[in-house]
Amino acid sequence: MSQALERSEGCWAWVVLLASVVTQGLTLGFPTCIGIFFTELQREFQASNSETSWFPSILTAMLHAGGPLCSILVGRFGCRATMMLGGVLASLGMVAGSFCRTLGQLYLTAGFITGLGMCFSFQSSITVLGLYFTRWQVLANALASAGVSLGITLWPLLSRYLLEDLGWRGTFLIFGGVLLHCCVCGAVVRPVPASVTPEAREGLPSPSKRPSRGCPAACGRAIRRHLAFDVLRDNVGYRVYTLGVVWMILGFPLPHVFLVPYAIRHGMDEQKAALLISVIGFSNIFLRPMAGLVAGRREFAGHRKYLFSLAALLNGLTNLVCVASADFRVLVGYCLAYSVSMSGIGALLFQVLMDIVPMDRFSSALGLFTVLESISILISPPLAGLLLDTTNDFSYVFYMSSFFLISAALFMGGSFCVLGKKERQGPWAEAKGAVPEAALEQGLAAEDMDGPEKRLRVEIMYVTSV
């Protein structure tokens, strides 16, 4: 047995799991509290809704788009150093943001730099769980995903409390200190044997032993490794799913940004308005791990893409509740219903991707997928803000969110039904030019020979979910 497996599930592995839970809460749970500051930032900088919306969109987009760069850093320096670097960047961005005098400066500091630092920390914390856990990876990642829900619950409450006493500048300064705890979490991640580093898992030689073929060839290999454009070209299912999700994301993050300003606009107390986001987070503490475990069951293997489409459809329909009434009790019910569909989307988002793409190309397909996803995350809130500036009516924001979610769900569900019929009628590879059978057999062989490696990539899905 290898040295890594001998250390798996040891006492220190559970300490690393605790560090991962905290890191997930500090990073992935953070963007949901930005809506608390939306009105204050708008008043401070005398900005429109569209201009103010660029701040949360840049932060969240960088949180996802930095994945390929984070993979390179983890392969070169390891998870510990990358997590601590992310904590430092996230902290510096928030501290610098507290001194900003223009929105452009805020975009660069608390948006770009903090988002990139959070990406380094949370993706490293995901990767390291695959090195410390083998038998209990499902449980470990389900517990780690609960950290996201804890962050969604606590960040808005802390934000509201600090905002009342310190203002947004003092609150951002405090947040800079809180995010330094990512460095503490990274410090407890002890280095793993070189034989099981992510680079070794990919079957690549160490950087010093790789043949030098010039800069263009090296760039080509890096792009192929981290961004699977060939899979996008050849795999019809991947194209359909990527297009559907990119379209869906144009509407999915909008309630997190605009729900609190919407409630305040309709006369709701600011404390109650902030509590709405915490309701979503608290319910997800229980729903997200359950959805992740249920999605991993074998009996759902052939139907996950349809379940994902159904979750997106329900999420779009629930957003129409906000248009009907802004009463506190109605919005609490909306938050609970929204949490159910949100947990389904989060649990299935990357699970469906793994079902569609062969495992030997999953890592690179995931890199391209998250980069394209981040583009939608970047433009969605400003687009909704522009709509709000034009109409001065929050109802259109939720109509917009429902439109993108419902249309994406119908597109994906219908397309997968058509592809399923063609698959039953004839060979999938010949009909649509998807991955050849030999490649599929190679992926299955890699699954048999590299079980821990496969589990590493599969389990990343449950924690990086939205």
Tab-separated table of C-alpha atoms in Angstrom:
chain	number	residue	atom	x	y	z
A	1	MET	CA	0.000	0.000	0.000
A	2	SER	CA	1.243	3.459	-0.893
A	3	GLN	CA	2.268	5.938	1.708
A	4	ALA	CA	-0.751	8.158	0.915
A	5	LEU	CA	-3.239	5.370	1.510
A	6	GLU	CA	-1.554	4.476	4.796
A	7	ARG	CA	-2.205	8.034	5.949
A	8	SER	CA	-5.766	8.170	4.680
A	9	GLU	CA	-8.542	8.628	7.218
A	10	GLY	CA	-6.013	9.226	9.993
A	11	CYS	CA	-6.660	11.605	12.858
A	12	TRP	CA	-5.073	14.542	11.081
A	13	ALA	CA	-7.286	14.017	8.037
A	14	TRP	CA	-10.290	15.116	10.098
A	15	VAL	CA	-8.410	18.248	11.168
A	16	VAL	CA	-7.856	18.986	7.478
A	17	LEU	CA	-11.567	18.402	6.899
A	18	LEU	CA	-12.404	20.974	9.574
A	19	ALA	CA	-10.034	23.431	7.899
A	20	SER	CA	-11.783	22.783	4.582
A	21	VAL	CA	-15.207	23.405	6.157
A	22	VAL	CA	-14.020	26.757	7.509
A	23	THR	CA	-12.421	27.693	4.195
A	24	GLN	CA	-15.599	26.885	2.258
A	25	GLY	CA	-17.581	29.089	4.620
A	26	LEU	CA	-15.110	31.969	4.381
A	27	THR	CA	-14.873	31.926	0.592
A	28	LEU	CA	-17.842	30.391	-1.225
A	29	GLY	CA	-20.270	31.706	1.375
A	30	PHE	CA	-18.966	35.273	1.182
A	31	PRO	CA	-20.504	36.660	-2.071
A	32	THR	CA	-24.047	36.231	-0.734
A	33	CYS	CA	-23.491	39.037	1.804
A	34	ILE	CA	-22.622	41.643	-0.837
A	35	GLY	CA	-26.295	42.466	-1.302
A	36	ILE	CA	-26.265	43.852	2.266
A	37	PHE	CA	-23.874	46.582	1.117
A	38	PHE	CA	-25.574	47.278	-2.213
A	39	THR	CA	-27.562	50.335	-1.104
A	40	GLU	CA	-24.679	51.741	0.977
A	41	LEU	CA	-22.211	51.466	-1.908
A	42	GLN	CA	-24.725	52.988	-4.274
A	43	ARG	CA	-25.196	55.957	-1.946
A	44	GLU	CA	-21.456	56.332	-1.216
A	45	PHE	CA	-20.333	56.440	-4.853
A	46	GLN	CA	-23.512	58.005	-6.295
A	47	ALA	CA	-23.651	55.089	-8.713
A	48	SER	CA	-26.424	53.447	-10.711
A	49	ASN	CA	-27.657	49.929	-10.082
A	50	SER	CA	-25.722	48.668	-13.097
A	51	GLU	CA	-22.455	50.268	-11.979
A	52	THR	CA	-22.804	48.965	-8.437
A	53	SER	CA	-23.643	45.469	-9.685
A	54	TRP	CA	-20.220	45.117	-11.294
A	55	PHE	CA	-18.613	44.717	-7.860
A	56	PRO	CA	-20.343	41.453	-6.824
A	57	SER	CA	-20.180	40.149	-10.379
A	58	ILE	CA	-16.394	40.613	-10.626
A	59	LEU	CA	-15.874	39.059	-7.199
A	60	THR	CA	-17.974	35.989	-7.972
A	61	ALA	CA	-16.621	35.607	-11.506
A	62	MET	CA	-13.030	35.555	-10.263
A	63	LEU	CA	-14.054	33.042	-7.618
A	64	HIS	CA	-14.811	30.626	-10.474
A	65	ALA	CA	-12.577	31.765	-13.336
A	66	GLY	CA	-9.309	31.357	-11.427
A	67	GLY	CA	-9.636	27.575	-11.362
A	68	PRO	CA	-7.086	26.752	-14.116
A	69	LEU	CA	-4.514	29.122	-12.590
A	70	CYS	CA	-5.132	27.595	-9.167
A	71	SER	CA	-4.539	24.116	-10.617
A	72	ILE	CA	-1.165	25.232	-11.950
A	73	LEU	CA	-0.171	26.705	-8.570
A	74	VAL	CA	-1.274	23.574	-6.699
A	75	GLY	CA	0.740	21.407	-9.068
A	76	ARG	CA	3.811	23.618	-8.641
A	77	PHE	CA	3.711	24.650	-4.969
A	78	GLY	CA	1.173	22.337	-3.320
A	79	CYS	CA	-2.154	22.892	-1.578
A	80	ARG	CA	-0.765	24.429	1.617
A	81	ALA	CA	1.103	27.294	-0.058
A	82	THR	CA	-1.755	27.986	-2.487
A	83	MET	CA	-4.343	28.135	0.299
A	84	MET	CA	-2.207	30.547	2.317
A	85	LEU	CA	-1.503	32.702	-0.747
A	86	GLY	CA	-5.234	32.877	-1.387
A	87	GLY	CA	-5.895	33.990	2.176
A	88	VAL	CA	-3.313	36.763	1.897
A	89	LEU	CA	-4.726	38.011	-1.423
A	90	ALA	CA	-8.326	37.906	-0.186
A	91	SER	CA	-7.380	39.839	2.948
A	92	LEU	CA	-5.308	42.454	1.110
A	93	GLY	CA	-8.115	43.000	-1.382
A	94	MET	CA	-10.701	43.694	1.323
A	95	VAL	CA	-8.375	45.926	3.346
A	96	ALA	CA	-7.439	47.940	0.251
A	97	GLY	CA	-11.118	48.076	-0.706
A	98	SER	CA	-11.966	49.813	2.567
A	99	PHE	CA	-9.840	52.798	1.453
A	100	CYS	CA	-11.236	53.052	-2.092
A	101	ARG	CA	-12.524	56.398	-3.320
A	102	THR	CA	-13.999	55.233	-6.625
A	103	LEU	CA	-15.951	52.209	-7.784
A	104	GLY	CA	-13.166	51.369	-10.231
A	105	GLN	CA	-10.744	50.969	-7.342
A	106	LEU	CA	-13.289	48.774	-5.556
A	107	TYR	CA	-13.619	46.577	-8.640
A	108	LEU	CA	-9.861	45.975	-8.651
A	109	THR	CA	-9.309	45.449	-4.921
A	110	ALA	CA	-12.339	43.899	-3.214
A	111	GLY	CA	-13.562	42.508	-6.539
A	112	PHE	CA	-10.678	41.140	-8.603
A	113	ILE	CA	-7.959	40.572	-5.984
A	114	THR	CA	-10.259	39.250	-3.253
A	115	GLY	CA	-12.108	37.003	-5.703
A	116	LEU	CA	-8.872	35.526	-7.030
A	117	GLY	CA	-7.554	34.925	-3.517
A	118	MET	CA	-10.765	33.200	-2.475
A	119	CYS	CA	-10.538	30.992	-5.556
A	120	PHE	CA	-7.018	29.881	-4.613
A	121	SER	CA	-8.082	29.067	-1.057
A	122	PHE	CA	-11.301	27.178	-1.694
A	123	GLN	CA	-10.139	25.148	-4.693
A	124	SER	CA	-6.995	24.100	-2.819
A	125	SER	CA	-9.114	23.054	0.145
A	126	ILE	CA	-11.174	20.885	-2.187
A	127	THR	CA	-8.159	19.265	-3.800
A	128	VAL	CA	-6.496	18.393	-0.513
A	129	LEU	CA	-9.495	16.364	0.654
A	130	GLY	CA	-8.881	13.952	-2.211
A	131	LEU	CA	-5.356	13.408	-0.891
A	132	TYR	CA	-6.379	12.755	2.712
A	133	PHE	CA	-9.573	10.712	2.165
A	134	THR	CA	-10.270	7.622	0.108
A	135	ARG	CA	-12.907	5.450	1.763
A	136	TRP	CA	-14.768	8.358	3.390
A	137	GLN	CA	-14.533	10.878	0.564
A	138	VAL	CA	-18.296	11.084	0.047
A	139	LEU	CA	-18.846	11.867	3.715
A	140	ALA	CA	-15.889	14.267	3.857
A	141	ASN	CA	-17.042	16.312	0.893
A	142	ALA	CA	-20.655	16.322	2.030
A	143	LEU	CA	-19.501	17.745	5.362
A	144	ALA	CA	-17.228	20.240	3.614
A	145	SER	CA	-20.134	21.454	1.489
A	146	ALA	CA	-21.996	22.256	4.698
A	147	GLY	CA	-19.339	24.918	5.311
A	148	VAL	CA	-20.696	26.840	2.316
A	149	SER	CA	-24.152	26.853	3.867
A	150	LEU	CA	-22.727	27.988	7.206
A	151	GLY	CA	-21.020	30.869	5.426
A	152	ILE	CA	-24.238	31.834	3.614
A	153	THR	CA	-25.991	31.831	6.998
A	154	LEU	CA	-23.441	33.775	9.035
A	155	TRP	CA	-21.915	36.273	6.592
A	156	PRO	CA	-25.154	38.314	6.100
A	157	LEU	CA	-25.826	38.470	9.842
A	158	LEU	CA	-22.264	39.590	10.583
A	159	SER	CA	-22.403	42.091	7.726
A	160	ARG	CA	-25.611	43.692	8.984
A	161	TYR	CA	-24.273	43.930	12.542
A	162	LEU	CA	-20.945	45.487	11.549
A	163	LEU	CA	-22.479	47.783	8.954
A	164	GLU	CA	-24.658	49.470	11.562
A	165	ASP	CA	-21.716	50.229	13.881
A	166	LEU	CA	-18.730	50.655	11.557
A	167	GLY	CA	-20.103	51.480	8.131
A	168	TRP	CA	-19.092	49.618	5.006
A	169	ARG	CA	-15.452	50.760	5.131
A	170	GLY	CA	-14.908	49.555	8.686
A	171	THR	CA	-16.747	46.332	7.877
A	172	PHE	CA	-14.504	45.630	4.881
A	173	LEU	CA	-11.473	46.251	7.081
A	174	ILE	CA	-12.750	43.690	9.613
A	175	PHE	CA	-13.484	41.264	6.775
A	176	GLY	CA	-9.854	41.537	5.703
A	177	GLY	CA	-8.815	40.230	9.101
A	178	VAL	CA	-11.447	37.474	9.061
A	179	LEU	CA	-10.289	36.223	5.656
A	180	LEU	CA	-6.748	35.818	7.003
A	181	HIS	CA	-8.098	32.721	8.731
A	182	CYS	CA	-7.747	31.034	5.326
A	183	CYS	CA	-4.000	31.178	6.011
A	184	VAL	CA	-4.530	29.396	9.322
A	185	CYS	CA	-6.572	26.732	7.567
A	186	GLY	CA	-3.819	26.331	4.982
A	187	ALA	CA	-1.171	26.014	7.679
A	188	VAL	CA	-2.772	22.857	9.109
A	189	VAL	CA	-2.578	21.135	5.710
A	190	ARG	CA	0.535	19.043	6.061
A	191	PRO	CA	2.383	18.297	2.813
A	192	VAL	CA	1.541	14.951	1.245
A	193	PRO	CA	4.058	12.557	-0.326
A	194	ALA	CA	5.217	13.638	-3.750
A	195	SER	CA	3.834	10.447	-5.299
A	196	VAL	CA	0.259	11.594	-4.725
A	197	THR	CA	0.430	15.278	-5.592
A	198	PRO	CA	-2.158	16.396	-8.162
A	199	GLU	CA	0.491	16.438	-10.851
A	200	ALA	CA	1.424	12.838	-10.152
A	201	ARG	CA	-2.246	11.925	-10.238
A	202	GLU	CA	-2.437	13.270	-13.775
A	203	GLY	CA	0.394	10.973	-14.751
A	204	LEU	CA	2.705	13.801	-15.808
A	205	PRO	CA	6.430	14.000	-15.148
A	206	SER	CA	7.705	16.646	-12.778
A	207	PRO	CA	8.443	20.064	-14.330
A	208	SER	CA	12.204	19.515	-14.158
A	209	LYS	CA	11.953	16.244	-16.088
A	210	ARG	CA	9.633	17.379	-18.850
A	211	PRO	CA	11.144	17.790	-22.308
A	212	SER	CA	11.469	21.380	-23.434
A	213	ARG	CA	9.718	21.956	-26.761
A	214	GLY	CA	9.541	25.715	-26.818
A	215	CYS	CA	7.019	28.200	-25.550
A	216	PRO	CA	4.272	27.611	-28.184
A	217	ALA	CA	4.270	23.869	-27.585
A	218	ALA	CA	4.228	24.356	-23.823
A	219	CYS	CA	1.295	26.766	-24.100
A	220	GLY	CA	-0.548	24.311	-26.306
A	221	ARG	CA	-0.074	21.517	-23.795
A	222	ALA	CA	-1.207	23.768	-20.937
A	223	ILE	CA	-4.337	24.835	-22.807
A	224	ARG	CA	-5.205	21.246	-23.707
A	225	ARG	CA	-4.644	20.133	-20.129
A	226	HIS	CA	-6.745	22.834	-18.462
A	227	LEU	CA	-9.205	23.915	-21.206
A	228	ALA	CA	-10.805	21.098	-23.213
A	229	PHE	CA	-11.712	22.832	-26.471
A	230	ASP	CA	-11.430	19.510	-28.300
A	231	VAL	CA	-14.102	18.006	-26.051
A	232	LEU	CA	-16.322	21.027	-26.719
A	233	ARG	CA	-15.848	20.413	-30.446
A	234	ASP	CA	-16.415	16.655	-30.485
A	235	ASN	CA	-18.818	15.900	-27.625
A	236	VAL	CA	-22.394	16.965	-28.423
A	237	GLY	CA	-23.632	16.332	-24.884
A	238	TYR	CA	-20.907	18.562	-23.473
A	239	ARG	CA	-21.807	21.333	-25.921
A	240	VAL	CA	-25.485	21.162	-25.025
A	241	TYR	CA	-24.827	21.118	-21.301
A	242	THR	CA	-22.245	23.903	-21.369
A	243	LEU	CA	-24.474	26.167	-23.458
A	244	GLY	CA	-27.461	25.444	-21.203
A	245	VAL	CA	-25.569	26.146	-17.986
A	246	VAL	CA	-23.941	29.323	-19.331
A	247	TRP	CA	-27.409	30.557	-20.297
A	248	MET	CA	-28.866	29.469	-16.934
A	249	ILE	CA	-26.194	31.296	-14.930
A	250	LEU	CA	-27.348	34.578	-16.464
A	251	GLY	CA	-30.347	34.300	-14.142
A	252	PHE	CA	-29.265	32.086	-11.262
A	253	PRO	CA	-27.164	34.510	-9.120
A	254	LEU	CA	-29.575	37.449	-9.314
A	255	PRO	CA	-31.636	36.702	-6.153
A	256	HIS	CA	-28.450	36.670	-4.054
A	257	VAL	CA	-27.608	40.196	-5.221
A	258	PHE	CA	-31.022	41.846	-5.452
A	259	LEU	CA	-33.239	40.128	-2.873
A	260	VAL	CA	-32.131	42.342	0.036
A	261	PRO	CA	-32.381	45.652	-1.908
A	262	TYR	CA	-35.774	44.499	-3.211
A	263	ALA	CA	-37.066	43.858	0.302
A	264	ILE	CA	-35.709	47.180	1.608
A	265	ARG	CA	-37.261	49.045	-1.331
A	266	HIS	CA	-40.656	47.660	-0.283
A	267	GLY	CA	-40.307	48.965	3.257
A	268	MET	CA	-38.932	45.904	5.034
A	269	ASP	CA	-36.686	46.425	8.044
A	270	GLU	CA	-33.010	46.035	7.125
A	271	GLN	CA	-32.490	43.366	9.810
A	272	LYS	CA	-35.322	41.265	8.407
A	273	ALA	CA	-34.088	41.783	4.861
A	274	ALA	CA	-30.619	40.495	5.797
A	275	LEU	CA	-32.237	37.554	7.558
A	276	LEU	CA	-33.697	36.341	4.239
A	277	ILE	CA	-30.269	35.380	2.894
A	278	SER	CA	-29.485	33.635	6.184
A	279	VAL	CA	-32.670	31.587	5.801
A	280	ILE	CA	-31.349	30.319	2.468
A	281	GLY	CA	-28.000	29.483	4.034
A	282	PHE	CA	-29.415	27.779	7.124
A	283	SER	CA	-31.745	25.538	5.141
A	284	ASN	CA	-28.876	24.622	2.820
A	285	ILE	CA	-26.875	23.339	5.795
A	286	PHE	CA	-29.176	20.334	5.723
A	287	LEU	CA	-30.338	20.285	2.111
A	288	ARG	CA	-26.980	20.591	0.340
A	289	PRO	CA	-25.259	17.514	1.875
A	290	MET	CA	-28.439	15.480	1.464
A	291	ALA	CA	-28.761	16.462	-2.171
A	292	GLY	CA	-25.091	15.660	-2.771
A	293	LEU	CA	-25.390	12.197	-1.266
A	294	VAL	CA	-28.638	11.442	-3.103
A	295	ALA	CA	-27.169	12.615	-6.419
A	296	GLY	CA	-24.292	10.186	-6.003
A	297	ARG	CA	-26.536	7.114	-5.800
A	298	ARG	CA	-26.270	4.660	-8.670
A	299	GLU	CA	-30.010	4.451	-9.349
A	300	PHE	CA	-29.997	8.099	-10.447
A	301	ALA	CA	-26.960	7.717	-12.712
A	302	GLY	CA	-28.957	7.660	-15.968
A	303	HIS	CA	-31.351	10.430	-14.997
A	304	ARG	CA	-29.145	13.074	-13.383
A	305	LYS	CA	-29.232	15.410	-16.383
A	306	TYR	CA	-33.018	15.379	-16.348
A	307	LEU	CA	-33.091	15.971	-12.585
A	308	PHE	CA	-30.762	18.921	-13.081
A	309	SER	CA	-33.069	20.389	-15.730
A	310	LEU	CA	-36.010	19.913	-13.368
A	311	ALA	CA	-34.157	21.673	-10.533
A	312	ALA	CA	-33.364	24.619	-12.819
A	313	LEU	CA	-37.006	24.766	-13.923
A	314	LEU	CA	-38.265	24.815	-10.332
A	315	ASN	CA	-35.700	27.455	-9.411
A	316	GLY	CA	-36.960	29.692	-12.189
A	317	LEU	CA	-40.575	29.201	-11.187
A	318	THR	CA	-39.926	29.991	-7.524
A	319	ASN	CA	-38.432	33.371	-8.469
A	320	LEU	CA	-41.882	34.429	-9.651
A	321	VAL	CA	-43.025	34.364	-6.012
A	322	CYS	CA	-41.069	37.562	-5.366
A	323	VAL	CA	-43.074	39.314	-8.048
A	324	ALA	CA	-46.336	38.346	-6.358
A	325	SER	CA	-45.611	39.798	-2.921
A	326	ALA	CA	-42.856	41.442	-0.859
A	327	ASP	CA	-44.368	40.429	2.480
A	328	PHE	CA	-41.813	39.029	4.924
A	329	ARG	CA	-43.637	35.735	5.436
A	330	VAL	CA	-44.041	35.244	1.708
A	331	LEU	CA	-40.354	35.934	1.108
A	332	VAL	CA	-39.342	33.495	3.859
A	333	GLY	CA	-41.410	30.832	2.105
A	334	TYR	CA	-39.742	31.815	-1.166
A	335	CYS	CA	-36.299	31.436	0.413
A	336	LEU	CA	-37.152	27.938	1.656
A	337	ALA	CA	-38.474	26.849	-1.742
A	338	TYR	CA	-35.511	28.490	-3.464
A	339	SER	CA	-33.131	26.571	-1.191
A	340	VAL	CA	-34.583	23.221	-2.267
A	341	SER	CA	-34.011	23.837	-5.972
A	342	MET	CA	-30.702	25.592	-5.280
A	343	SER	CA	-29.372	22.559	-3.421
A	344	GLY	CA	-30.407	20.334	-6.331
A	345	ILE	CA	-28.585	22.544	-8.827
A	346	GLY	CA	-25.525	22.679	-6.600
A	347	ALA	CA	-25.370	18.919	-6.105
A	348	LEU	CA	-25.912	18.041	-9.765
A	349	LEU	CA	-24.076	20.816	-11.604
A	350	PHE	CA	-20.710	19.069	-11.861
A	351	GLN	CA	-22.107	15.569	-11.358
A	352	VAL	CA	-23.865	15.790	-14.724
A	353	LEU	CA	-20.662	17.079	-16.290
A	354	MET	CA	-18.817	14.015	-15.041
A	355	ASP	CA	-21.540	11.776	-16.508
A	356	ILE	CA	-21.156	13.392	-19.920
A	357	VAL	CA	-17.364	13.712	-20.186
A	358	PRO	CA	-14.921	10.758	-19.949
A	359	MET	CA	-12.995	10.848	-16.692
A	360	ASP	CA	-9.614	11.109	-18.393
A	361	ARG	CA	-10.718	14.516	-19.766
A	362	PHE	CA	-12.853	15.640	-16.849
A	363	SER	CA	-10.269	17.954	-15.308
A	364	SER	CA	-9.726	19.947	-18.506
A	365	ALA	CA	-13.442	19.924	-19.348
A	366	LEU	CA	-14.157	21.304	-15.878
A	367	GLY	CA	-11.602	24.079	-16.408
A	368	LEU	CA	-13.235	25.279	-19.628
A	369	PHE	CA	-16.688	24.847	-18.098
A	370	THR	CA	-15.923	27.081	-15.109
A	371	VAL	CA	-14.273	29.753	-17.265
A	372	LEU	CA	-17.328	29.983	-19.532
A	373	GLU	CA	-19.569	29.910	-16.474
A	374	SER	CA	-17.664	32.839	-14.960
A	375	ILE	CA	-18.379	34.954	-18.056
A	376	SER	CA	-22.102	34.637	-17.382
A	377	ILE	CA	-21.545	35.379	-13.703
A	378	LEU	CA	-19.619	38.508	-14.687
A	379	ILE	CA	-22.275	40.040	-16.949
A	380	SER	CA	-25.466	38.859	-15.218
A	381	PRO	CA	-25.750	41.342	-12.272
A	382	PRO	CA	-24.746	44.413	-14.346
A	383	LEU	CA	-27.260	43.410	-17.015
A	384	ALA	CA	-29.974	43.131	-14.359
A	385	GLY	CA	-28.820	46.435	-12.855
A	386	LEU	CA	-29.176	48.107	-16.248
A	387	LEU	CA	-32.691	46.711	-16.517
A	388	LEU	CA	-33.467	48.054	-13.049
A	389	ASP	CA	-32.101	51.489	-13.916
A	390	THR	CA	-34.291	51.556	-17.012
A	391	THR	CA	-37.524	50.362	-15.414
A	392	ASN	CA	-37.007	51.282	-11.733
A	393	ASP	CA	-38.943	48.108	-10.917
A	394	PHE	CA	-37.361	45.108	-9.179
A	395	SER	CA	-40.038	42.811	-10.590
A	396	TYR	CA	-38.309	42.825	-13.959
A	397	VAL	CA	-35.103	41.556	-12.356
A	398	PHE	CA	-36.894	38.463	-11.072
A	399	TYR	CA	-38.718	38.073	-14.387
A	400	MET	CA	-35.303	38.131	-16.056
A	401	SER	CA	-33.959	35.513	-13.658
A	402	SER	CA	-36.956	33.238	-14.253
A	403	PHE	CA	-36.688	33.630	-18.023
A	404	PHE	CA	-33.071	32.489	-18.210
A	405	LEU	CA	-33.577	29.599	-15.773
A	406	ILE	CA	-36.785	28.277	-17.318
A	407	SER	CA	-35.594	28.593	-20.926
A	408	ALA	CA	-32.276	26.911	-20.066
A	409	ALA	CA	-34.085	24.066	-18.295
A	410	LEU	CA	-36.398	23.474	-21.263
A	411	PHE	CA	-33.477	23.628	-23.710
A	412	MET	CA	-31.349	21.140	-21.769
A	413	GLY	CA	-34.223	18.787	-20.993
A	414	GLY	CA	-35.443	18.749	-24.605
A	415	SER	CA	-31.953	18.405	-26.073
A	416	PHE	CA	-31.037	15.523	-23.781
A	417	CYS	CA	-34.286	13.749	-24.694
A	418	VAL	CA	-33.463	14.063	-28.399
A	419	LEU	CA	-29.881	12.894	-27.865
A	420	GLY	CA	-31.130	9.997	-25.745
A	421	LYS	CA	-33.420	8.839	-28.539
A	422	LYS	CA	-30.597	8.990	-31.084
A	423	GLU	CA	-28.358	7.087	-28.690
A	424	ARG	CA	-30.919	4.292	-28.436
A	425	GLN	CA	-31.451	4.221	-32.198
A	426	GLY	CA	-27.804	3.935	-33.203
A	427	PRO	CA	-24.204	4.120	-32.009
A	428	TRP	CA	-23.669	7.364	-30.106
A	429	ALA	CA	-20.193	7.930	-31.452
A	430	GLU	CA	-21.184	7.447	-35.109
A	431	ALA	CA	-24.355	9.520	-34.855
A	432	LYS	CA	-22.884	12.588	-33.192
A	433	GLY	CA	-19.127	12.309	-33.455
A	434	ALA	CA	-18.710	12.113	-29.722
A	435	VAL	CA	-15.774	10.526	-27.939
A	436	PRO	CA	-14.839	7.246	-29.663
A	437	GLU	CA	-15.508	3.950	-27.946
A	438	ALA	CA	-11.798	3.373	-27.526
A	439	ALA	CA	-11.550	6.558	-25.502
A	440	LEU	CA	-14.511	5.490	-23.424
A	441	GLU	CA	-12.878	2.125	-22.782
A	442	GLN	CA	-9.700	3.933	-21.811
A	443	GLY	CA	-11.700	6.065	-19.366
A	444	LEU	CA	-13.249	2.936	-17.869
A	445	ALA	CA	-9.841	1.346	-17.558
A	446	ALA	CA	-8.528	4.467	-15.862
A	447	GLU	CA	-11.465	4.213	-13.495
A	448	ASP	CA	-10.509	0.688	-12.543
A	449	MET	CA	-6.796	1.348	-12.181
A	450	ASP	CA	-6.972	4.797	-10.602
A	451	GLY	CA	-9.932	4.560	-8.289
A	452	PRO	CA	-8.664	7.179	-5.801
A	453	GLU	CA	-7.920	9.581	-8.648
A	454	LYS	CA	-11.421	9.205	-10.038
A	455	ARG	CA	-12.938	9.732	-6.646
A	456	LEU	CA	-10.889	12.879	-6.218
A	457	ARG	CA	-12.386	14.480	-9.297
A	458	VAL	CA	-15.886	13.241	-8.625
A	459	GLU	CA	-15.939	14.573	-5.100
A	460	ILE	CA	-14.753	18.014	-6.168
A	461	MET	CA	-18.173	18.425	-7.709
A	462	TYR	CA	-20.106	18.463	-4.514
A	463	VAL	CA	-18.117	21.238	-2.908
A	464	THR	CA	-17.590	23.599	-5.825
A	465	SER	CA	-21.257	23.696	-6.566
A	466	VAL	CA	-23.100	27.008	-6.640
